[in-house]
């Protein structure tokens, strides 16, 4: 690991200033991703701004939304009574991620900004445009079993690994940020980016901007929800792919639906067109299959991930079946 | 007099359990020595070529750095003179990599520099500053391509009787002309041992010609021999200490470059060097189960008698060292087939050398053989258990001689009953539990019941404790515990009065812990040493108590500070009388097989594994919901640790079947699986409660204890049991491991 400076401000503004003024500075929250990357030399910040003393860990209601402080722990959010009651999908997604030990360290903001697990990103001796722009994409013609089927570019085919974010994009959350130029809000769906020509940028945060909270609006999706994560072992593995499904049912008729996928794109992948297919239809396997077919439009596979073209629609169907309990 | 409980067979807790769970047990990276320094290895980033230039200036100048060692400045290691073949590696040709010896790169992440610093963190930092430039050559890491140049191992070329040589009984490839036949190819990928404890060594030159190493090894004597030779030292000048080994599964059966590096480093800096591999380096530096391609052809009569089997295999090895393993051994002896052909080849790739991994070649071979058995049974519309029974061998069809013991039928019966085999349907896809397809499968395993030679010393101390010593290691099976039980029964002492010391090359010599042979070998030596000690004590007692002179050693007992004779507790001599001469009550015994049982009988342990699996109909995820492992492993010394070995082996088999897969990007000849996020091993949630059954019948041809060995058969046959169960659940036959969801969806 390189040597670095370490500061631990207590006021958000001081933290923002520290990072805004120094291109080589980084916030550190739980450290479960950043420290790993530093040990491997993938990220080499010269200054760490520890934000754990900022008052951003609360989970509280604000009008019609539940506000999750950026420093709220993944375990705290997953087990929060209000989250479990009003947003059980979020709780399910969080508990499908990592391990209890990691969830006890990981934070909301850090989880959103965790970096891809693409093996080429991690190996300094291999090309990776995300790690080192201009070196090429190792995965494009390499081992790409885990990689994207949507929204990739020829510069990068990595996927975003977060489970939590899949639920949050489905639940129409909003990200609150504070930066050198003041406060602003981003729709969760607009927070992460597609790789395009700048895969080195994972999100639309500007330099120095600090996530302060994520707002999750009240919704009817309190009952018929499911987070289906497909992985090679029963626990403690990143998703081959995952589906967040939420239904609002009137008898057997779907009044509203939310669907998103993880492990298929550079960002949590909201399936709006498929949601529309569901609305007004009976909650049957047939309906789910139709939605899955629409969801897969535009998907394209690489050498080793063609299975995702079969697995993704099946997983959508399975998630919806479980959500609807049919 | 209160009679002692018999210890052999009892589920005694581990003698070192408390030390292990409290952290008191010391592993090789945990020794602190004055002046300790820390080594970190720098690996190559190409798979083949030469180091054109290596820039160490920045690293040398970094804080705390004591030395940066490369091929340019490494001291001359006497044993690195080109000697060609390495006699210490009987099964291999060529030799281990000579670290820092030349500018050649033979595999990706080959160590090319060692940075030694005063702290680990400083060494790690400086290691990143070493910059190498290469003249690259075209490498080959792809097995499909490399297999085209596969060859008969040199050992078999030289000796047609070698187990690696082609084998034939009856007619060659007779299956080809049969009416009812199958012919299929099977692949197992490269798998990694990944014990919990990473390879580590602390090397200390106590004098210019005296070396002590605290090392992760499965054999203190073998390691001592390797490094004594490397440094041209008398063996007595090298001490290897491996009191605790945190698992190894075979990867500490070989001396590896990092060990040489630490010893070189300690020589250069004149201080002890501690070096522990990173998890990432565990993928490249310390061997693996080789990628293996196999083909099985099999024919049978309509009533289920196998008429012919041909089993061919190509395993991967490195370019500098020939590695071979017994992939085809089980095929030659398991089923009664009049015509049988095996052909074993190896392919040299630009990778590090493989090394035996639990259930070594047999586990690989059993995946193909036992899958093929299932395929053949299905073709015949026969229950696979019934098919195996119809081809059961009552004597060894390879060597045409009786088995020493074989209770495999008893294992079949017990396992079938426990798994609920009658629930199995012949046609796949017939059982369902909600969204999950349910299936049942079985797989058989076998491994030679090997016994070698071992020395053990036994000494009675004035406090009544008997101390036994042997250089053997304990990589986790509970060796110290089993030995304590054997000694306790033989001496008639409670286990608290026994201390078994191991893991030190200074102790009486034994072979490495491997090949399921430790209890067979060292266990018997312990029993023999205890008997010899009794005899010695009897002799000592005779001086003062003539009744002992003509007594039999069997009748002598130790109790409460006295040596007693038979049931007559009155004839007794206090220990103090026996211990008047220092060192008198000490014996040192060599124990090895005598007689010709080894020529008259074929000696094997047998196992059968039954699996119940659930496969998700839509996502292709597989869960092993039940696993029953039954073993004919001779006498069970400790029901608890033996069952624990079986369970661990079974979980290893789950990994092999469902997830373990080391992947190389052939463009770079470099692993893309470098950590446990990419390379999966089972977690608790993947492992059902494994039910274990032991026949527990002694095999007195192996040794007087009747043990046959457990470690390997615990894994051999598990992967095919699961693969066969998946076929039974889904109708999909996956012939390339691991069976991940992408192959089933
Ligand atoms: C072994 C392992 C398994 C895992 N498995 C899973 C899994 O299955 N599913 C899953 O979703 N995740 C998984 N993870 C990832 C884990 O969820 C993330 O590491 C964790 O959520 C990151 O949170 P953190 O607070 O530790 O972030 P840190 O490591 O502290 O930070 C990560 C990044 O976020 C930035 N950052 C943090 N907070 C803020 C903020 N408030 N404002 C702006 N920037 C900020 C940091 O600068 C840094 O760049 C796994 C991790 C490990 C190590």
mmCIF file of C-alpha atoms in Angstrom, chain A:
data_model
loop_
_atom_site.group_PDB
_atom_site.id
_atom_site.type_symbol
_atom_site.label_atom_id
_atom_site.label_comp_id
_atom_site.label_asym_id
_atom_site.label_seq_id
_atom_site.Cartn_x
_atom_site.Cartn_y
_atom_site.Cartn_z
ATOM 1 C CA UNK A 1 0.000 0.000 0.000
ATOM 2 C CA UNK A 2 1.201 3.505 -0.720
ATOM 3 C CA UNK A 3 1.653 5.993 2.040
ATOM 4 C CA UNK A 4 -1.270 8.321 2.468
ATOM 5 C CA UNK A 5 -2.491 11.097 4.683
ATOM 6 C CA UNK A 6 -5.457 10.491 6.873
ATOM 7 C CA UNK A 7 -7.913 13.063 8.180
ATOM 8 C CA UNK A 8 -11.113 12.618 10.109
ATOM 9 C CA UNK A 9 -13.302 15.710 9.938
ATOM 10 C CA UNK A 10 -16.469 16.054 11.975
ATOM 11 C CA UNK A 11 -18.323 18.495 9.716
ATOM 12 C CA UNK A 12 -19.575 17.622 6.231
ATOM 13 C CA UNK A 13 -18.237 20.872 4.812
ATOM 14 C CA UNK A 14 -14.722 20.143 6.044
ATOM 15 C CA UNK A 15 -14.859 16.710 4.451
ATOM 16 C CA UNK A 16 -16.113 18.126 1.161
ATOM 17 C CA UNK A 17 -13.406 20.799 1.158
ATOM 18 C CA UNK A 18 -10.713 18.258 1.866
ATOM 19 C CA UNK A 19 -11.676 16.151 -1.146
ATOM 20 C CA UNK A 20 -12.690 18.983 -3.469
ATOM 21 C CA UNK A 21 -9.319 20.668 -3.118
ATOM 22 C CA UNK A 22 -7.249 17.574 -3.663
ATOM 23 C CA UNK A 23 -7.612 15.458 -6.776
ATOM 24 C CA UNK A 24 -5.810 12.625 -4.995
ATOM 25 C CA UNK A 25 -8.080 12.563 -1.969
ATOM 26 C CA UNK A 26 -10.869 10.052 -1.371
ATOM 27 C CA UNK A 27 -13.640 9.663 1.141
ATOM 28 C CA UNK A 28 -13.508 6.501 3.149
ATOM 29 C CA UNK A 29 -16.546 5.074 4.902
ATOM 30 C CA UNK A 30 -16.569 1.372 5.851
ATOM 31 C CA UNK A 31 -13.413 0.884 3.838
ATOM 32 C CA UNK A 32 -14.431 -2.625 2.801
ATOM 33 C CA UNK A 33 -13.928 -1.850 -0.861
ATOM 34 C CA UNK A 34 -11.489 1.029 -0.902
ATOM 35 C CA UNK A 35 -8.907 -0.553 1.390
ATOM 36 C CA UNK A 36 -8.932 -3.753 -0.680
ATOM 37 C CA UNK A 37 -8.291 -1.771 -3.817
ATOM 38 C CA UNK A 38 -5.522 0.196 -2.151
ATOM 39 C CA UNK A 39 -3.785 -2.954 -0.973
ATOM 40 C CA UNK A 40 -3.755 -4.193 -4.512
ATOM 41 C CA UNK A 41 -2.596 -0.871 -5.890
ATOM 42 C CA UNK A 42 -5.710 -0.468 -8.012
ATOM 43 C CA UNK A 43 -6.582 2.771 -6.261
ATOM 44 C CA UNK A 44 -3.799 4.942 -4.901
ATOM 45 C CA UNK A 45 -5.280 7.920 -3.085
ATOM 46 C CA UNK A 46 -2.736 10.081 -1.307
ATOM 47 C CA UNK A 47 -5.223 11.313 1.208
ATOM 48 C CA UNK A 48 -8.074 9.528 2.943
ATOM 49 C CA UNK A 49 -10.869 11.613 4.345
ATOM 50 C CA UNK A 50 -12.594 9.422 6.902
ATOM 51 C CA UNK A 51 -16.234 10.442 7.012
ATOM 52 C CA UNK A 52 -17.311 8.169 9.839
ATOM 53 C CA UNK A 53 -17.537 11.068 12.301
ATOM 54 C CA UNK A 54 -19.996 12.973 10.155
ATOM 55 C CA UNK A 55 -23.566 12.858 11.456
ATOM 56 C CA UNK A 56 -24.901 10.895 8.503
ATOM 57 C CA UNK A 57 -25.846 7.522 9.928
ATOM 58 C CA UNK A 58 -29.502 8.108 10.752
ATOM 59 C CA UNK A 59 -32.459 6.295 9.267
ATOM 60 C CA UNK A 60 -35.509 8.507 9.674
ATOM 61 C CA UNK A 61 -38.811 9.431 8.135
ATOM 62 C CA UNK A 62 -39.104 12.739 6.328
ATOM 63 C CA UNK A 63 -42.643 13.253 5.173
ATOM 64 C CA UNK A 64 -43.431 10.551 2.674
ATOM 65 C CA UNK A 65 -39.946 9.227 2.398
ATOM 66 C CA UNK A 66 -37.571 7.201 4.445
ATOM 67 C CA UNK A 67 -34.196 8.884 4.569
ATOM 68 C CA UNK A 68 -31.189 6.594 4.784
ATOM 69 C CA UNK A 69 -28.099 8.434 5.949
ATOM 70 C CA UNK A 70 -25.084 7.793 3.735
ATOM 71 C CA UNK A 71 -23.257 6.284 6.697
ATOM 72 C CA UNK A 72 -26.087 4.017 7.795
ATOM 73 C CA UNK A 73 -24.607 0.540 7.889
ATOM 74 C CA UNK A 74 -25.863 -2.062 5.457
ATOM 75 C CA UNK A 75 -26.816 -4.258 8.408
ATOM 76 C CA UNK A 76 -28.598 -1.382 10.165
ATOM 77 C CA UNK A 77 -30.646 -0.603 7.066
ATOM 78 C CA UNK A 78 -31.439 -4.246 6.381
ATOM 79 C CA UNK A 79 -32.692 -4.777 9.920
ATOM 80 C CA UNK A 80 -34.408 -1.433 10.425
ATOM 81 C CA UNK A 81 -38.064 -1.888 11.396
ATOM 82 C CA UNK A 82 -39.289 0.816 9.039
ATOM 83 C CA UNK A 83 -37.265 -0.554 6.150
ATOM 84 C CA UNK A 84 -38.603 -4.027 6.746
ATOM 85 C CA UNK A 85 -42.154 -2.772 6.951
ATOM 86 C CA UNK A 86 -42.208 -0.252 4.120
ATOM 87 C CA UNK A 87 -39.362 -1.399 1.859
ATOM 88 C CA UNK A 88 -38.851 -5.101 2.409
ATOM 89 C CA UNK A 89 -37.295 -5.380 -1.059
ATOM 90 C CA UNK A 90 -34.379 -3.247 0.118
ATOM 91 C CA UNK A 91 -33.897 -5.404 3.172
ATOM 92 C CA UNK A 92 -33.878 -8.562 1.060
ATOM 93 C CA UNK A 93 -31.359 -7.130 -1.392
ATOM 94 C CA UNK A 94 -29.006 -5.994 1.349
ATOM 95 C CA UNK A 95 -29.108 -9.326 3.117
ATOM 96 C CA UNK A 96 -28.297 -11.074 -0.150
ATOM 97 C CA UNK A 97 -25.019 -9.184 -0.322
ATOM 98 C CA UNK A 98 -21.610 -9.988 1.147
ATOM 99 C CA UNK A 99 -21.544 -11.438 4.675
ATOM 100 C CA UNK A 100 -22.772 -10.256 8.088
ATOM 101 C CA UNK A 101 -19.271 -9.051 8.979
ATOM 102 C CA UNK A 102 -19.041 -6.956 5.820
ATOM 103 C CA UNK A 103 -22.570 -5.613 6.160
ATOM 104 C CA UNK A 104 -21.629 -4.473 9.650
ATOM 105 C CA UNK A 105 -18.918 -2.274 8.131
ATOM 106 C CA UNK A 106 -20.351 -1.310 4.758
ATOM 107 C CA UNK A 107 -22.346 1.885 4.387
ATOM 108 C CA UNK A 108 -25.106 3.069 2.059
ATOM 109 C CA UNK A 109 -22.837 5.534 0.235
ATOM 110 C CA UNK A 110 -19.923 3.118 0.023
ATOM 111 C CA UNK A 111 -22.124 0.349 -1.272
ATOM 112 C CA UNK A 112 -23.359 2.539 -4.121
ATOM 113 C CA UNK A 113 -19.812 3.503 -5.017
ATOM 114 C CA UNK A 114 -18.191 0.106 -4.687
ATOM 115 C CA UNK A 115 -16.260 -0.628 -7.822
ATOM 116 C CA UNK A 116 -16.659 -3.431 -10.294
ATOM 117 C CA UNK A 117 -15.289 -6.896 -9.515
ATOM 118 C CA UNK A 118 -14.063 -7.340 -13.094
ATOM 119 C CA UNK A 119 -10.852 -9.316 -12.814
ATOM 120 C CA UNK A 120 -9.063 -7.146 -15.375
ATOM 121 C CA UNK A 121 -9.807 -4.091 -13.250
ATOM 122 C CA UNK A 122 -8.062 -5.787 -10.328
ATOM 123 C CA UNK A 123 -4.913 -6.992 -12.111
ATOM 124 C CA UNK A 124 -2.415 -4.200 -12.646
ATOM 125 C CA UNK A 125 -0.633 -6.174 -15.341
ATOM 126 C CA UNK A 126 -3.700 -6.454 -17.536
ATOM 127 C CA UNK A 127 -5.411 -3.843 -19.688
ATOM 128 C CA UNK A 128 -8.419 -2.030 -18.232
ATOM 129 C CA UNK A 129 -9.880 1.247 -19.395
ATOM 130 C CA UNK A 130 -11.658 1.732 -16.120
ATOM 131 C CA UNK A 131 -8.477 1.495 -14.082
ATOM 132 C CA UNK A 132 -6.173 3.045 -16.627
ATOM 133 C CA UNK A 133 -7.969 4.800 -19.471
ATOM 134 C CA UNK A 134 -6.589 4.017 -22.896
ATOM 135 C CA UNK A 135 -5.137 0.591 -22.081
ATOM 136 C CA UNK A 136 -8.068 -1.296 -23.593
ATOM 137 C CA UNK A 137 -10.698 -3.629 -22.194
ATOM 138 C CA UNK A 138 -9.263 -6.953 -21.103
ATOM 139 C CA UNK A 139 -12.651 -8.567 -20.763
ATOM 140 C CA UNK A 140 -14.001 -7.749 -24.206
ATOM 141 C CA UNK A 141 -12.084 -10.622 -25.812
ATOM 142 C CA UNK A 142 -11.073 -12.263 -22.561
ATOM 143 C CA UNK A 143 -12.821 -14.210 -19.849
ATOM 144 C CA UNK A 144 -16.204 -12.496 -19.686
ATOM 145 C CA UNK A 145 -18.477 -14.928 -17.879
ATOM 146 C CA UNK A 146 -19.511 -12.340 -15.333
ATOM 147 C CA UNK A 147 -19.896 -9.437 -17.706
ATOM 148 C CA UNK A 148 -22.580 -7.160 -19.100
ATOM 149 C CA UNK A 149 -25.313 -7.948 -21.570
ATOM 150 C CA UNK A 150 -26.808 -4.468 -21.555
ATOM 151 C CA UNK A 151 -25.483 -0.944 -21.942
ATOM 152 C CA UNK A 152 -21.802 -1.807 -22.415
ATOM 153 C CA UNK A 153 -19.402 -0.115 -24.788
ATOM 154 C CA UNK A 154 -16.321 -1.361 -26.568
ATOM 155 C CA UNK A 155 -14.348 0.442 -23.859
ATOM 156 C CA UNK A 156 -15.822 -1.494 -20.962
ATOM 157 C CA UNK A 157 -18.148 -4.427 -20.401
ATOM 158 C CA UNK A 158 -17.915 -4.556 -16.611
ATOM 159 C CA UNK A 159 -20.946 -4.806 -14.363
ATOM 160 C CA UNK A 160 -21.822 -2.971 -11.169
ATOM 161 C CA UNK A 161 -21.737 -5.455 -8.310
ATOM 162 C CA UNK A 162 -24.075 -3.870 -5.758
ATOM 163 C CA UNK A 163 -27.200 -5.720 -4.651
ATOM 164 C CA UNK A 164 -28.578 -2.830 -2.615
ATOM 165 C CA UNK A 165 -28.536 -0.527 -5.609
ATOM 166 C CA UNK A 166 -30.746 -2.870 -7.610
ATOM 167 C CA UNK A 167 -33.484 -2.522 -5.019
ATOM 168 C CA UNK A 168 -32.993 1.226 -4.711
ATOM 169 C CA UNK A 169 -33.292 1.824 -8.436
ATOM 170 C CA UNK A 170 -36.463 -0.258 -8.476
ATOM 171 C CA UNK A 171 -37.890 1.745 -5.578
ATOM 172 C CA UNK A 172 -37.357 5.109 -7.319
ATOM 173 C CA UNK A 173 -34.965 6.339 -4.677
ATOM 174 C CA UNK A 174 -33.283 9.739 -4.787
ATOM 175 C CA UNK A 175 -29.655 10.432 -3.947
ATOM 176 C CA UNK A 176 -28.853 13.537 -1.897
ATOM 177 C CA UNK A 177 -25.414 14.990 -2.373
ATOM 178 C CA UNK A 178 -23.476 17.927 -1.012
ATOM 179 C CA UNK A 179 -20.576 19.400 -2.895
ATOM 180 C CA UNK A 180 -18.395 22.416 -3.349
ATOM 181 C CA UNK A 181 -21.226 23.994 -5.313
ATOM 182 C CA UNK A 182 -23.908 23.181 -2.766
ATOM 183 C CA UNK A 183 -26.549 20.507 -2.479
ATOM 184 C CA UNK A 184 -28.327 18.633 -5.236
ATOM 185 C CA UNK A 185 -30.431 15.555 -5.810
ATOM 186 C CA UNK A 186 -30.163 12.840 -8.409
ATOM 187 C CA UNK A 187 -32.698 10.205 -9.282
ATOM 188 C CA UNK A 188 -31.147 6.859 -8.333
ATOM 189 C CA UNK A 189 -31.483 5.725 -11.937
ATOM 190 C CA UNK A 190 -29.301 8.674 -12.981
ATOM 191 C CA UNK A 191 -26.682 8.169 -10.317
ATOM 192 C CA UNK A 192 -24.631 5.438 -11.947
ATOM 193 C CA UNK A 193 -23.387 5.764 -15.499
ATOM 194 C CA UNK A 194 -22.987 3.585 -18.519
ATOM 195 C CA UNK A 195 -19.371 3.208 -19.562
ATOM 196 C CA UNK A 196 -19.484 4.891 -22.969
ATOM 197 C CA UNK A 197 -16.103 6.441 -23.636
ATOM 198 C CA UNK A 198 -15.385 7.178 -19.988
ATOM 199 C CA UNK A 199 -15.601 3.899 -18.089
ATOM 200 C CA UNK A 200 -13.274 5.357 -15.460
ATOM 201 C CA UNK A 201 -16.328 7.226 -14.163
ATOM 202 C CA UNK A 202 -18.772 4.957 -12.363
ATOM 203 C CA UNK A 203 -21.219 7.659 -11.274
ATOM 204 C CA UNK A 204 -22.362 11.176 -11.991
ATOM 205 C CA UNK A 205 -20.910 12.530 -8.766
ATOM 206 C CA UNK A 206 -18.695 15.535 -9.352
ATOM 207 C CA UNK A 207 -15.280 15.811 -7.698
ATOM 208 C CA UNK A 208 -15.646 16.546 -4.016
ATOM 209 C CA UNK A 209 -19.331 15.666 -3.886
ATOM 210 C CA UNK A 210 -20.393 13.729 -0.832
ATOM 211 C CA UNK A 211 -23.431 11.488 -0.704
ATOM 212 C CA UNK A 212 -25.311 12.541 2.397
ATOM 213 C CA UNK A 213 -28.421 10.381 2.152
ATOM 214 C CA UNK A 214 -30.709 8.309 -0.003
ATOM 215 C CA UNK A 215 -34.456 8.994 0.087
ATOM 216 C CA UNK A 216 -36.801 6.108 -0.516
ATOM 217 C CA UNK A 217 -40.346 7.264 -1.221
ATOM 218 C CA UNK A 218 -43.324 5.452 0.247
ATOM 219 C CA UNK A 219 -44.810 3.030 -2.217
ATOM 220 C CA UNK A 220 -47.378 0.271 -2.374
ATOM 221 C CA UNK A 221 -44.589 -2.285 -2.682
ATOM 222 C CA UNK A 222 -44.670 -3.486 0.884
ATOM 223 C CA UNK A 223 -45.823 -7.035 0.425
ATOM 224 C CA UNK A 224 -45.332 -8.697 -2.950
ATOM 225 C CA UNK A 225 -41.638 -8.274 -3.371
ATOM 226 C CA UNK A 226 -38.690 -10.504 -3.994
ATOM 227 C CA UNK A 227 -34.963 -10.207 -4.573
ATOM 228 C CA UNK A 228 -33.721 -13.203 -6.538
ATOM 229 C CA UNK A 229 -29.972 -13.508 -6.610
ATOM 230 C CA UNK A 230 -28.419 -16.267 -8.674
ATOM 231 C CA UNK A 231 -24.937 -17.273 -7.661
ATOM 232 C CA UNK A 232 -22.672 -20.258 -7.771
ATOM 233 C CA UNK A 233 -22.971 -21.016 -4.123
ATOM 234 C CA UNK A 234 -25.668 -20.542 -1.555
ATOM 235 C CA UNK A 235 -24.196 -17.477 0.101
ATOM 236 C CA UNK A 236 -21.333 -14.994 0.093
ATOM 237 C CA UNK A 237 -20.850 -14.598 -3.625
ATOM 238 C CA UNK A 238 -21.457 -11.828 -6.094
ATOM 239 C CA UNK A 239 -24.434 -12.347 -8.346
ATOM 240 C CA UNK A 240 -24.208 -14.034 -11.707
ATOM 241 C CA UNK A 241 -27.249 -11.858 -12.011
ATOM 242 C CA UNK A 242 -30.072 -10.737 -9.780
ATOM 243 C CA UNK A 243 -33.620 -9.444 -10.095
ATOM 244 C CA UNK A 244 -35.515 -7.087 -7.821
ATOM 245 C CA UNK A 245 -39.242 -7.500 -8.318
ATOM 246 C CA UNK A 246 -42.075 -5.617 -6.663
ATOM 247 C CA UNK A 247 -45.763 -5.930 -7.398
ATOM 248 C CA UNK A 248 -48.850 -4.116 -6.251
ATOM 249 C CA UNK A 249 -51.686 -6.589 -6.620
ATOM 250 C CA UNK A 250 -55.403 -6.147 -6.644
ATOM 251 C CA UNK A 251 -56.592 -9.686 -6.221
ATOM 252 C CA UNK A 252 -54.670 -11.361 -8.979
ATOM 253 C CA UNK A 253 -54.368 -8.255 -11.128
ATOM 254 C CA UNK A 254 -51.136 -6.319 -11.252
ATOM 255 C CA UNK A 255 -51.784 -2.655 -10.462
ATOM 256 C CA UNK A 256 -48.185 -1.557 -10.523
ATOM 257 C CA UNK A 257 -44.825 -3.196 -10.882
ATOM 258 C CA UNK A 258 -41.158 -2.476 -10.407
ATOM 259 C CA UNK A 259 -38.387 -4.539 -11.907
ATOM 260 C CA UNK A 260 -34.621 -4.130 -11.984
ATOM 261 C CA UNK A 261 -31.661 -6.363 -12.651
ATOM 262 C CA UNK A 262 -28.176 -6.538 -11.228
ATOM 263 C CA UNK A 263 -25.090 -8.122 -12.717
ATOM 264 C CA UNK A 264 -26.116 -7.307 -16.264
ATOM 265 C CA UNK A 265 -24.852 -3.779 -16.827
ATOM 266 C CA UNK A 266 -22.466 -1.077 -15.690
ATOM 267 C CA UNK A 267 -25.307 0.211 -13.519
ATOM 268 C CA UNK A 268 -28.312 -1.271 -11.776
ATOM 269 C CA UNK A 269 -30.613 -1.972 -14.698
ATOM 270 C CA UNK A 270 -34.170 -0.777 -14.382
ATOM 271 C CA UNK A 271 -36.645 -2.614 -16.641
ATOM 272 C CA UNK A 272 -39.290 0.018 -17.247
ATOM 273 C CA UNK A 273 -40.671 -1.455 -20.464
ATOM 274 C CA UNK A 274 -41.144 -4.816 -18.821
ATOM 275 C CA UNK A 275 -42.917 -3.178 -15.889
ATOM 276 C CA UNK A 276 -45.414 -1.698 -18.318
ATOM 277 C CA UNK A 277 -46.119 -5.106 -19.781
ATOM 278 C CA UNK A 278 -47.128 -6.313 -16.343
ATOM 279 C CA UNK A 279 -49.543 -3.550 -15.439
ATOM 280 C CA UNK A 280 -53.190 -4.521 -15.740
ATOM 281 C CA UNK A 281 -52.437 -8.171 -16.386
ATOM 282 C CA UNK A 282 -53.094 -11.184 -14.187
ATOM 283 C CA UNK A 283 -50.174 -12.311 -12.067
ATOM 284 C CA UNK A 284 -49.465 -15.526 -13.933
ATOM 285 C CA UNK A 285 -46.339 -17.197 -15.171
ATOM 286 C CA UNK A 286 -47.462 -16.359 -18.683
ATOM 287 C CA UNK A 287 -47.570 -12.661 -17.946
ATOM 288 C CA UNK A 288 -44.194 -12.840 -16.260
ATOM 289 C CA UNK A 289 -42.719 -14.592 -19.269
ATOM 290 C CA UNK A 290 -44.041 -11.818 -21.546
ATOM 291 C CA UNK A 291 -42.441 -9.197 -19.347
ATOM 292 C CA UNK A 292 -39.193 -11.117 -19.301
ATOM 293 C CA UNK A 293 -39.153 -11.269 -23.076
ATOM 294 C CA UNK A 294 -39.566 -7.515 -23.286
ATOM 295 C CA UNK A 295 -36.930 -7.035 -20.613
ATOM 296 C CA UNK A 296 -34.389 -8.896 -22.702
ATOM 297 C CA UNK A 297 -34.798 -6.757 -25.800
ATOM 298 C CA UNK A 298 -31.451 -5.349 -26.822
ATOM 299 C CA UNK A 299 -29.430 -7.803 -24.731
ATOM 300 C CA UNK A 300 -26.233 -9.021 -26.315
ATOM 301 C CA UNK A 301 -23.753 -11.552 -25.030
ATOM 302 C CA UNK A 302 -20.049 -12.138 -25.292
ATOM 303 C CA UNK A 303 -18.093 -15.348 -25.575
ATOM 304 C CA UNK A 304 -18.632 -16.649 -22.052
ATOM 305 C CA UNK A 305 -21.808 -14.990 -20.846
ATOM 306 C CA UNK A 306 -24.395 -16.160 -23.363
ATOM 307 C CA UNK A 307 -25.982 -18.105 -20.517
ATOM 308 C CA UNK A 308 -27.178 -14.782 -19.126
ATOM 309 C CA UNK A 309 -29.523 -14.465 -22.098
ATOM 310 C CA UNK A 310 -31.291 -17.598 -20.823
ATOM 311 C CA UNK A 311 -30.739 -17.080 -17.130
ATOM 312 C CA UNK A 312 -31.955 -13.472 -16.996
ATOM 313 C CA UNK A 313 -35.494 -14.029 -18.306
ATOM 314 C CA UNK A 314 -35.839 -17.160 -16.179
ATOM 315 C CA UNK A 315 -34.734 -15.260 -13.107
ATOM 316 C CA UNK A 316 -37.183 -12.457 -13.852
ATOM 317 C CA UNK A 317 -39.972 -15.032 -14.043
ATOM 318 C CA UNK A 318 -38.807 -16.696 -10.836
ATOM 319 C CA UNK A 319 -38.558 -13.381 -8.978
ATOM 320 C CA UNK A 320 -42.030 -12.346 -10.069
ATOM 321 C CA UNK A 321 -43.478 -15.736 -9.201
ATOM 322 C CA UNK A 322 -42.031 -15.548 -5.734
ATOM 323 C CA UNK A 323 -43.122 -11.928 -5.297
ATOM 324 C CA UNK A 324 -46.671 -12.759 -6.321
ATOM 325 C CA UNK A 325 -46.541 -16.090 -4.501
ATOM 326 C CA UNK A 326 -47.865 -17.951 -7.514
#
